Coordinates of C-alpha atoms in Angstrom, one line a residue:
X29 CA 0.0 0.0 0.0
X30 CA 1.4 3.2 -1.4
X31 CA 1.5 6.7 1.3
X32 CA -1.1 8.3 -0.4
X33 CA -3.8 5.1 -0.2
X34 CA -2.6 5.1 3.7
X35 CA -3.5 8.7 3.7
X36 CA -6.9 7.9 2.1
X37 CA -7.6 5.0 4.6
X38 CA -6.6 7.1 7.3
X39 CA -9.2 9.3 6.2
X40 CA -12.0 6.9 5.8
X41 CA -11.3 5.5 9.4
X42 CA -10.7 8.3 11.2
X43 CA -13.2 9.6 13.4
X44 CA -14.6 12.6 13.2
X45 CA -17.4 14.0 10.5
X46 CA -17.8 12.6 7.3
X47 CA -19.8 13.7 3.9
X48 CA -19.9 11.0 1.3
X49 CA -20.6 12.4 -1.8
X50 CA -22.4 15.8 -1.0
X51 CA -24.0 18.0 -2.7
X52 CA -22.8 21.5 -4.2
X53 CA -22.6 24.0 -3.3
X54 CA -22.0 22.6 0.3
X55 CA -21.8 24.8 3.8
X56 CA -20.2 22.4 6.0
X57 CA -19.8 23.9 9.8
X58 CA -16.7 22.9 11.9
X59 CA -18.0 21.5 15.2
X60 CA -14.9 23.4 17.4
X61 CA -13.7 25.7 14.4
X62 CA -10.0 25.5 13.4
X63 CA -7.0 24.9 15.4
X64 CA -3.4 24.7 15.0
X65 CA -2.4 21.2 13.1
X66 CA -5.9 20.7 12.2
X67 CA -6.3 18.6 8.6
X68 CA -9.2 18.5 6.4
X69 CA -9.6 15.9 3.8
X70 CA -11.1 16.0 0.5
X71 CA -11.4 12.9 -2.1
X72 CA -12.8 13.9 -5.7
X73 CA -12.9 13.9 -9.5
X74 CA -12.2 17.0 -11.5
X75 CA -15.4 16.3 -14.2
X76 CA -13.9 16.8 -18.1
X77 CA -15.9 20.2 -18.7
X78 CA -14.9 21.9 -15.6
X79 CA -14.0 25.6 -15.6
X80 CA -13.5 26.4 -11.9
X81 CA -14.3 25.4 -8.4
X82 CA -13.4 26.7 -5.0
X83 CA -12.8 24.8 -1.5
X84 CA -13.2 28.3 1.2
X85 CA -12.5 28.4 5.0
X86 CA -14.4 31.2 6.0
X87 CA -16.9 32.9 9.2
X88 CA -20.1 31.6 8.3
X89 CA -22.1 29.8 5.9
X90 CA -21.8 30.3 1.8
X91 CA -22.6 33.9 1.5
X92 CA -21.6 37.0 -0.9
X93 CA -20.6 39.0 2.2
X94 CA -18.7 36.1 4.8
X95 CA -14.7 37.0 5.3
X96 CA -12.9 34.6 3.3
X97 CA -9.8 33.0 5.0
X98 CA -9.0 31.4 2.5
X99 CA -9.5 30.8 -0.9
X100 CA -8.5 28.1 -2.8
X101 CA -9.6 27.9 -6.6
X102 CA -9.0 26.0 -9.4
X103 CA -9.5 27.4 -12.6
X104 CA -9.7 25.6 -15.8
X105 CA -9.8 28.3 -18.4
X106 CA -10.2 27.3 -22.2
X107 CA -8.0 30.0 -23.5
X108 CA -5.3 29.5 -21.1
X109 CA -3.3 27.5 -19.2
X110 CA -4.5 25.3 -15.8
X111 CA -3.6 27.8 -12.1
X112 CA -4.6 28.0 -8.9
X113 CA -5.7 31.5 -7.3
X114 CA -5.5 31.9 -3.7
X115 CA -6.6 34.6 -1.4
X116 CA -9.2 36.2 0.9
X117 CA -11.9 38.3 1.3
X118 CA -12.2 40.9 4.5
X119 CA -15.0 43.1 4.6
X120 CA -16.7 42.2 1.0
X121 CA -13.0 43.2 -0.3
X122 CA -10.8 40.7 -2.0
X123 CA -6.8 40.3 -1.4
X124 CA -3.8 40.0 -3.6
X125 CA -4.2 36.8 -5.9
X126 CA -1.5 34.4 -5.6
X127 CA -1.4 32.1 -8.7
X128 CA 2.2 30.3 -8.7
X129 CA 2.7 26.8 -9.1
X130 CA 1.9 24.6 -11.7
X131 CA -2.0 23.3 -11.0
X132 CA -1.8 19.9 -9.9
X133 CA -5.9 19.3 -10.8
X134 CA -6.6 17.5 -14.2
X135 CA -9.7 17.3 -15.9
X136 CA -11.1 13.7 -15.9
X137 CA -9.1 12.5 -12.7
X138 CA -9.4 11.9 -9.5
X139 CA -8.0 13.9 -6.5
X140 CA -6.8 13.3 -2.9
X141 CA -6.4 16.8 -1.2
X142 CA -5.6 17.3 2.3
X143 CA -6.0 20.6 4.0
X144 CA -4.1 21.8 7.1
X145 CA -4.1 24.6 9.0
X146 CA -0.8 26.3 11.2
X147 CA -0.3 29.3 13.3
X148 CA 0.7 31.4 10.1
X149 CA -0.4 29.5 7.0
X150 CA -2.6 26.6 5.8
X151 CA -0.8 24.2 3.8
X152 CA -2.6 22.0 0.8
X153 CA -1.0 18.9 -0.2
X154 CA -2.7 17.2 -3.4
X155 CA -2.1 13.5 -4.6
X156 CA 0.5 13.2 -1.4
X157 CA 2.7 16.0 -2.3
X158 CA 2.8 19.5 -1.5
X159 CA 1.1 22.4 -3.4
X160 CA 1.0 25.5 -1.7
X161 CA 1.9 27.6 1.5
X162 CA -0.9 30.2 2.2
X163 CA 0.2 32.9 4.6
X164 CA -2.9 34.5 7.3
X165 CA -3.9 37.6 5.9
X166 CA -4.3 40.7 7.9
X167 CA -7.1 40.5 10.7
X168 CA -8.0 37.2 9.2
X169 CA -7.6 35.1 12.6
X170 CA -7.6 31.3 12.2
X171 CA -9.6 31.4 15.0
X172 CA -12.3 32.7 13.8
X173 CA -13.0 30.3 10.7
X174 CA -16.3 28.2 11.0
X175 CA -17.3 26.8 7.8
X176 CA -15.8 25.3 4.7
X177 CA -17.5 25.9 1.3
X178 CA -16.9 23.8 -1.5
X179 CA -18.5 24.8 -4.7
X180 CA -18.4 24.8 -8.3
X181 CA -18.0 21.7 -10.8
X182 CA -16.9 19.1 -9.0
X183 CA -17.5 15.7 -8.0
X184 CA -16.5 15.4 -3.9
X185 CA -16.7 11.8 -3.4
X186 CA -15.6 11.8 0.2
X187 CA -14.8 14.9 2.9
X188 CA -13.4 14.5 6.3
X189 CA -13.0 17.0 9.0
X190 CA -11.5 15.7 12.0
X191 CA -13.2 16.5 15.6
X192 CA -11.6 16.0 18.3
X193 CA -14.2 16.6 21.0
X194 CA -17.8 17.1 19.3
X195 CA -19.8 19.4 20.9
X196 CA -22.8 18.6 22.9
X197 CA -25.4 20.5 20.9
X198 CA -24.2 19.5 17.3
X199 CA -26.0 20.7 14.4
X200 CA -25.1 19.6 10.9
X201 CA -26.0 20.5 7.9
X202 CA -27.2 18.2 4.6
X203 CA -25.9 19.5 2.0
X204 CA -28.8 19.8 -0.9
X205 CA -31.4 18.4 1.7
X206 CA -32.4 14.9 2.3
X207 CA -32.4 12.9 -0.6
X208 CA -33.9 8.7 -0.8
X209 CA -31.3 6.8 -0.1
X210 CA -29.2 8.7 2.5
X211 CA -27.8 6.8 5.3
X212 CA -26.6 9.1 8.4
X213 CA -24.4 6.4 10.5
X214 CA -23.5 7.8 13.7
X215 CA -21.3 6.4 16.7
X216 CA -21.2 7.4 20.4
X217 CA -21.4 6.6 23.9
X218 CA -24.3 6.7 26.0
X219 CA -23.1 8.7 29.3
X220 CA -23.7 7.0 32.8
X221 CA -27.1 8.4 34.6
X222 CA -28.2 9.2 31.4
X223 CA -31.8 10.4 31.4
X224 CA -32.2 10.4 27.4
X225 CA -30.7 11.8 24.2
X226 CA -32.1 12.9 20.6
X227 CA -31.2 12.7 16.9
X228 CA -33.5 14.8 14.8
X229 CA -33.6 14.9 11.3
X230 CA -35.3 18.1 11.2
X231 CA -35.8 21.4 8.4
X232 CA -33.8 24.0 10.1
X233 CA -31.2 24.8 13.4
X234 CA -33.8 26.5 14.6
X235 CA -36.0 25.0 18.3
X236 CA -39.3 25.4 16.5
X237 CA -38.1 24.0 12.6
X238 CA -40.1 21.0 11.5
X239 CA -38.8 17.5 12.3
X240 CA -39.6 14.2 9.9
X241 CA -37.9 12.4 12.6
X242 CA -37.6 12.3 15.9
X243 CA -35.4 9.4 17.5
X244 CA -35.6 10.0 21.5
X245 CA -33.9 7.1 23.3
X246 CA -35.5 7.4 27.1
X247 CA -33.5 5.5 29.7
X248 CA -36.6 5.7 32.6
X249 CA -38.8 4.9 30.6
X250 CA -36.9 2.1 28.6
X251 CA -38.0 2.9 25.4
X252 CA -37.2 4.9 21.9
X253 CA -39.7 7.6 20.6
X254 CA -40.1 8.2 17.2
X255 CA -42.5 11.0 16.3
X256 CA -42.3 14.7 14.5
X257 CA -43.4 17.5 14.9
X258 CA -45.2 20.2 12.0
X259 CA -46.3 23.4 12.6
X260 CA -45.2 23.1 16.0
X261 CA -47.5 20.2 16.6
X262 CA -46.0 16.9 17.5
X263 CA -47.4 14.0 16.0
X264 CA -48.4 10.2 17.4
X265 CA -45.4 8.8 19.4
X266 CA -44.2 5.3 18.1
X267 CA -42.0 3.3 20.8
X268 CA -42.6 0.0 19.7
X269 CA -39.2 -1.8 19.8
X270 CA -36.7 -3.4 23.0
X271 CA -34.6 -0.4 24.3
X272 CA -31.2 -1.2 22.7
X273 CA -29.1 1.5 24.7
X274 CA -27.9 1.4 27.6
X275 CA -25.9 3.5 30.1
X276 CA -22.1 3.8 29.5
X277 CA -21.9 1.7 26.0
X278 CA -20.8 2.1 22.7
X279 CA -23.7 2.1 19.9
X280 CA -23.7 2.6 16.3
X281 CA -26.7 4.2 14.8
X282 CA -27.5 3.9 11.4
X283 CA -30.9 5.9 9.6
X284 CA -31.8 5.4 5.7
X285 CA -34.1 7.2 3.8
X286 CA -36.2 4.8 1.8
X287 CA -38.9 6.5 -0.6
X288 CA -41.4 5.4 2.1
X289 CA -40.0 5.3 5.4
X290 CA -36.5 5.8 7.5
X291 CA -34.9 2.3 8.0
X292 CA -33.8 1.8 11.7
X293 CA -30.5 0.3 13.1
X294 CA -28.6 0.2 15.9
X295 CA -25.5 -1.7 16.5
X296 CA -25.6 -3.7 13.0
X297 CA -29.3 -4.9 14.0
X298 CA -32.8 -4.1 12.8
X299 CA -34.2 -1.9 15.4
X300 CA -37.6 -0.4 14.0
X301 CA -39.1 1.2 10.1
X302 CA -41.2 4.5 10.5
X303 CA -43.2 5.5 8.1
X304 CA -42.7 8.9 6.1
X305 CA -45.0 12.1 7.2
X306 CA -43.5 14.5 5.9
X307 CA -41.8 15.4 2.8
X308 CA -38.3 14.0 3.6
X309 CA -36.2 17.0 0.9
X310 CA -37.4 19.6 3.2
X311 CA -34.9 18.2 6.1
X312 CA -31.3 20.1 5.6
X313 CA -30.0 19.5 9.3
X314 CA -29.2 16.7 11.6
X315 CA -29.2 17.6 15.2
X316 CA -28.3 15.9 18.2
X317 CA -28.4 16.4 21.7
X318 CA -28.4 14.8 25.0
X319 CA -26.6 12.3 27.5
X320 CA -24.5 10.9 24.8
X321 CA -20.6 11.9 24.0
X322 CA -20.8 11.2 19.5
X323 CA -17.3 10.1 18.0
X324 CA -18.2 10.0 14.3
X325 CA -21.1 11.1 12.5
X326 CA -21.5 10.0 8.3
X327 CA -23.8 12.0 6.5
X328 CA -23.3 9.2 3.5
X329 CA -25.3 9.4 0.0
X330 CA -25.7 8.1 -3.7
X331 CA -23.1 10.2 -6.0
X332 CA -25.4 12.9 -7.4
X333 CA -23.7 13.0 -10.7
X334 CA -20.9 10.0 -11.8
X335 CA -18.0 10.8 -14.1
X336 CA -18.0 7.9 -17.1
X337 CA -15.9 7.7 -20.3
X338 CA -17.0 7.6 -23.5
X339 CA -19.8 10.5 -22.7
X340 CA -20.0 13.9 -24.3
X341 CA -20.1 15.9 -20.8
X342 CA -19.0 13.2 -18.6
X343 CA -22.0 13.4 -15.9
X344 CA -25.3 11.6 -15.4
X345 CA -27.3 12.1 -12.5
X346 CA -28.3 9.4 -10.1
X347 CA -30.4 10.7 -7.6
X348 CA -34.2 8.5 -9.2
X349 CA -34.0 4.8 -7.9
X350 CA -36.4 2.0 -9.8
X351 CA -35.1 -0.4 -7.3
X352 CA -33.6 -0.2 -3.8
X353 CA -33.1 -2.2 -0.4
X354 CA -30.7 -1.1 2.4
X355 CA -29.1 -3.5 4.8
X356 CA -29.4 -7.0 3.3
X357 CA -28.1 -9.7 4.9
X358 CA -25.3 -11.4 2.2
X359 CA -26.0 -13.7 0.9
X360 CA -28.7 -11.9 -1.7
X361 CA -30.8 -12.4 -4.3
X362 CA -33.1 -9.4 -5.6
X363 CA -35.7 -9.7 -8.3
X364 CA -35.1 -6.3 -10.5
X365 CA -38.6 -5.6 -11.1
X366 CA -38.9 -5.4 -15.1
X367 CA -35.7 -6.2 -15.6
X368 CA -32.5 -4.3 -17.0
X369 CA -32.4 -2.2 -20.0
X370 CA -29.1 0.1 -21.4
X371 CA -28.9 3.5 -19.4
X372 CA -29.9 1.6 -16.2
X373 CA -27.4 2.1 -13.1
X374 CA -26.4 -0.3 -10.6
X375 CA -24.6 1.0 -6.9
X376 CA -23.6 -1.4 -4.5
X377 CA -22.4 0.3 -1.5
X378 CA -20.9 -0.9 1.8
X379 CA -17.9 -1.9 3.8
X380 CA -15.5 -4.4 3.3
X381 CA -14.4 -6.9 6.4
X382 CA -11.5 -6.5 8.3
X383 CA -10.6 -9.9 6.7
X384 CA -11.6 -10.3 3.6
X385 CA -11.7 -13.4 0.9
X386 CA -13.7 -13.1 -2.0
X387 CA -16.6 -10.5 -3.0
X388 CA -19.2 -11.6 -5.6
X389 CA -21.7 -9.4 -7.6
X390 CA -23.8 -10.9 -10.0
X391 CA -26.4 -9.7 -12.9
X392 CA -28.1 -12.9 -13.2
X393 CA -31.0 -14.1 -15.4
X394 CA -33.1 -15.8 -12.7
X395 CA -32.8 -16.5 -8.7
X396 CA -31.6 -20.1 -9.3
X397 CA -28.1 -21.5 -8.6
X398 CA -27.8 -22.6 -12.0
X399 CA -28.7 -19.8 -13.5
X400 CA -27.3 -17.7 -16.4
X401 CA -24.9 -14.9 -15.1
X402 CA -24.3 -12.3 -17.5
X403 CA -21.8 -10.4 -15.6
X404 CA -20.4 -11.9 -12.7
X405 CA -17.9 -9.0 -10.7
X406 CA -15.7 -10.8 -8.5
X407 CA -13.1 -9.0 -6.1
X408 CA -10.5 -11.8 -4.5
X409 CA -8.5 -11.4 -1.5
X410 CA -7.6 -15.0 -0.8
X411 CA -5.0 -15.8 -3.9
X412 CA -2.2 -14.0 -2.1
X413 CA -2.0 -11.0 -4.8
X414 CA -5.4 -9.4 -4.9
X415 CA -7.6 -9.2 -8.3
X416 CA -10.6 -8.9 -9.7
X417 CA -11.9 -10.9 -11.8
X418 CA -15.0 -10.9 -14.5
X419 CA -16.6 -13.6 -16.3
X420 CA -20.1 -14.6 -17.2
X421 CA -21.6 -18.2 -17.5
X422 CA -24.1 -19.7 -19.4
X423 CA -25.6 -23.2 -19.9
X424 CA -23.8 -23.8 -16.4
X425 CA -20.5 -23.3 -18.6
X426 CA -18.3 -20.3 -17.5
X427 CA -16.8 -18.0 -20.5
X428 CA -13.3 -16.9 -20.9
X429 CA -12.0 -15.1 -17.6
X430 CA -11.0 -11.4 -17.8
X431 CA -8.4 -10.8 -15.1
X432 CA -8.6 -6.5 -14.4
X433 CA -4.9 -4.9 -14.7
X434 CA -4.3 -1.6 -12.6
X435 CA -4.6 -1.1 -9.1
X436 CA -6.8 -3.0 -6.6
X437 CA -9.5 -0.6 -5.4
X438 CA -10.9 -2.1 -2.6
X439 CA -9.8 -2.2 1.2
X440 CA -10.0 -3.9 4.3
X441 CA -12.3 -2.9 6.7
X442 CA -13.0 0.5 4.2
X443 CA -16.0 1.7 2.4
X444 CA -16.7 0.9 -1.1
X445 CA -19.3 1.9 -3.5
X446 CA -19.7 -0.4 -7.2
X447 CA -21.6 0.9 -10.0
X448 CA -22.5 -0.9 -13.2
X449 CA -23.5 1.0 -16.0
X450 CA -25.7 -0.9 -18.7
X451 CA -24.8 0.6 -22.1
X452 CA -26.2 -0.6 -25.2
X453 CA -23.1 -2.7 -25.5
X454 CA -21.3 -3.3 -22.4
X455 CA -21.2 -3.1 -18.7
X456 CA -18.9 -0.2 -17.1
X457 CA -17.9 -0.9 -13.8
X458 CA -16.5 1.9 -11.5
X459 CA -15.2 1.4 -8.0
X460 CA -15.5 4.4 -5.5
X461 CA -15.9 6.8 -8.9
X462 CA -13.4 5.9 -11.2
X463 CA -13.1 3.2 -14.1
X464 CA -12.5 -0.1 -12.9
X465 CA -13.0 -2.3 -15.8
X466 CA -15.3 -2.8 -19.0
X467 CA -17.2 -6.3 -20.3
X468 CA -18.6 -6.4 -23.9
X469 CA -22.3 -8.0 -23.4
X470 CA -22.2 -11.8 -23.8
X471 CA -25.7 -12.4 -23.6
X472 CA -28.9 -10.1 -23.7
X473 CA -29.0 -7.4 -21.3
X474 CA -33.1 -7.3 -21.3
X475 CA -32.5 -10.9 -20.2
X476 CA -31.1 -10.0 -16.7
X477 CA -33.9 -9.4 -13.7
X478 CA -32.1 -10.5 -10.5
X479 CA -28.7 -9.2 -8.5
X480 CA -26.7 -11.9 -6.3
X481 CA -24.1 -10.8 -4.1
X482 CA -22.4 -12.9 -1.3
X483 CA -18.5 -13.0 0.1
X484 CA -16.8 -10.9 2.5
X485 CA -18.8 -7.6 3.2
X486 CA -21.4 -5.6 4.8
X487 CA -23.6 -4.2 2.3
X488 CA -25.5 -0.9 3.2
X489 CA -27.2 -0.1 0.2
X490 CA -28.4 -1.5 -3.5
X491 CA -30.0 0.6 -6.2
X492 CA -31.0 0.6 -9.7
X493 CA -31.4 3.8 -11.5

């Protein structure tokens, strides 16, 4: 494992808060602000037919008017060579650009930047080598930085910012509102003598906003609440469900957003489904509060746009699902209602074990064990070198092997995300946003109407789109 993919894993494990491909423009606040030695990390794709985009630390949320730290903004210009501007913004007035250095951002590829802030400059380091020295401009305080802004055209896949203590009213925002098929995954510790503790997913900071859900674990009581609350009027409490916390433990929380109701677990287990009230887009904050210390909040969605070769603009949206389940237990076999057809989209998205020996993904033509696979994906740990191999079988007769050359894209114990794009005559496979591999269609595509998958994961999420 090269530096830069232990930087990357680092990231991915570290806690702290966590966006999984947000939405842009995003306002992201820092729980604690800025200290000295603090890093922020930021995994992406530069799309082909970008012409700029900006990452900004900066005193409050995206605005015209906000002080500007500082500035850091690629420029893509069609007339000119690629540069960097840097700078700030103090009273509505901006700096001295500083442009030196030859851009290290290249349309169509991906990105690893990691941002870190020191008594008298912030430091960006791109693709594990150092870009740029910033100096603090004048009256421009480190200390007073409490948001970063990304915007622009840009894929984020992944941004990490590093909390060392969160605080005990945390408020974060969503970027681009709740969408189907968000999971928020949040870790923590239940404090001893606790009385209870809330997660809201709720429309606004604000005391009185509207809540589409309200998850109140009550220790007297022994039960969970879930409820909200429109128009400031709550609405029928739910607590059915075995009180799963308890006083002085560990939990992990996760929430998705089906298109009918908020899937429920805690600690890897089904805990409860409630049923949607209110229109879920509204929500654009997740609040928690309570007898609970959190450790590591993911805000953790589908990629709004995907970058793919062969395409005139590079980007298709993903954010309208024909198909979905969240948190199957491996091994699986969906029915794809009606089927596949070319444009269609498939994301697999979870975590890979600590130990892993094989991963299998299969487009298969019925839910038999002899039937026809037309694409079988099939990561391997347990060889001793890891590959991936891809293959298809029919007639119970398995076609000639395709071994994939480059580098191995999946981790240990990390997140991954698979998606298989049906095109009139192949399937692309990305892993984690970038090309992994192409298969020329053996067999029909309109034949296929189930996914398999079974080996060495955790699986959080399956779409079609």
């Amino acid at each position: 494992m090269t530096l830069l993919d232990k930087l990357i894993q680092k990231a991915d494990i570290e806690a702290g808060l966590h966006y999984r491909n947000p939405s842009l423009p995003c306002a992201c606040g820092l729980p604690g602000g800025l200290n000295i030695g603090s890093k922020i990390y930021i995994k992406g794709i530069v799309p082909n037919d970008c012409s700029r985009f900006s990452v900004n630390l900066q005193r409050g949320a995206c605005d015209e008017t906000a002080d500007v730290y500082f500035h850091f903004n690629p420029r893509f210009p069609s007339d000119a060579g690629r540069h960097v501007v840097r700078n700030s913004r103090y009273k509505e007035e901006w700096g001295k650009e500083e442009t030196d250095g030859e851009s290290p951002f290249v349309p169509g590829k991906p990105f690893f930047m990691i941002l870190t802030s020191y008594r008298n400059t912030y430091e960006v380091e791109v693709n594990g080598d150092l870009f740029c020295s910033f100096t603090h401009r004048e009256n421009l305080s480190l200390s007073n930085v409490t948001h970063l802004c990304i915007e622009g055209n840009l894929i984020v896949q992944s941004l990490h910012i590093p909390v060392e203590t969160m605080p005990k009213h945390l408020r974060l925002a969503i970027p681009g509102n709740a969408k189907i098929g968000d999971i928020y995954n949040i870790r923590g510790t239940v404090n001893h003598g606790a009385e209870e503790w809330v997660a809201n997913i709720q429309c606004g900071p604000g005391k009185h906003d509207d809540i589409v859900l309200h998850f109140n674990p009550r220790f007297q009581d022994r039960n969970v609440v879930r409820n909200t609350r429109s128009d400031d009027n709550w609405g029928s409490e739910e607590k059915k469900g075995k009180m799963p916390f308890e006083e002085g433990e560990q939990f992990y929380l996760q929430i998705a957003v089906s298109s009918e109701e908020f899937n429920i677990r805690v600690n890897k287990s089904p805990f409860a489904l409630f049923s949607h009230r209110l229109d879920v887009s509204y929500a654009s904050v997740l609040y928690i509060e309570g007898d609970v210390n959190i450790e590591d909040v993911w805000i953790d969605r589908t990629p709004t746009h995907l970058q793919t070769e062969g395409s005139q603009d590079g980007i298709k949206n993903l954010q309208k699902s024909k198909f979905q389940t969240f948190f199957p237990e491996l091994p699986v076999i969906s029915r794809i209602i009606n089927g596949l057809k070319a444009g269609n989209i498939v994301v697999v998205s979870g975590v890979i074990d600590k130990q892993p020996e094989s991963l299998a993904v299969n487009l298969q033509c019925d839910n038999s064990k002899h039937a026809d696979i037309a694409l079988h994906y099939n990561p391997r740990w347990s060889s001793g070198d890891d590959l991936i191999v891809i293959n298809s079988r029919q007639d119970e007769k398995w076609g000639e092997e395709v071994r994939v050359k480059g580098k191995f894209p999946f981790s240990a114990g990390v997140h991954f995300e698979i998606q298989i794009l049906c095109q009139n005559e192949s399937y692309s496979i990305l892993v984690n946003g970038v090309q992994s591999s192409v298969l020329p269609h053996r067999m029909e595509l309109d034949r296929v109407d189930h996914l398999s998958i079974e080996g060495s994961a955790a699986v959080h999420r399956i779409l079609v789109l």
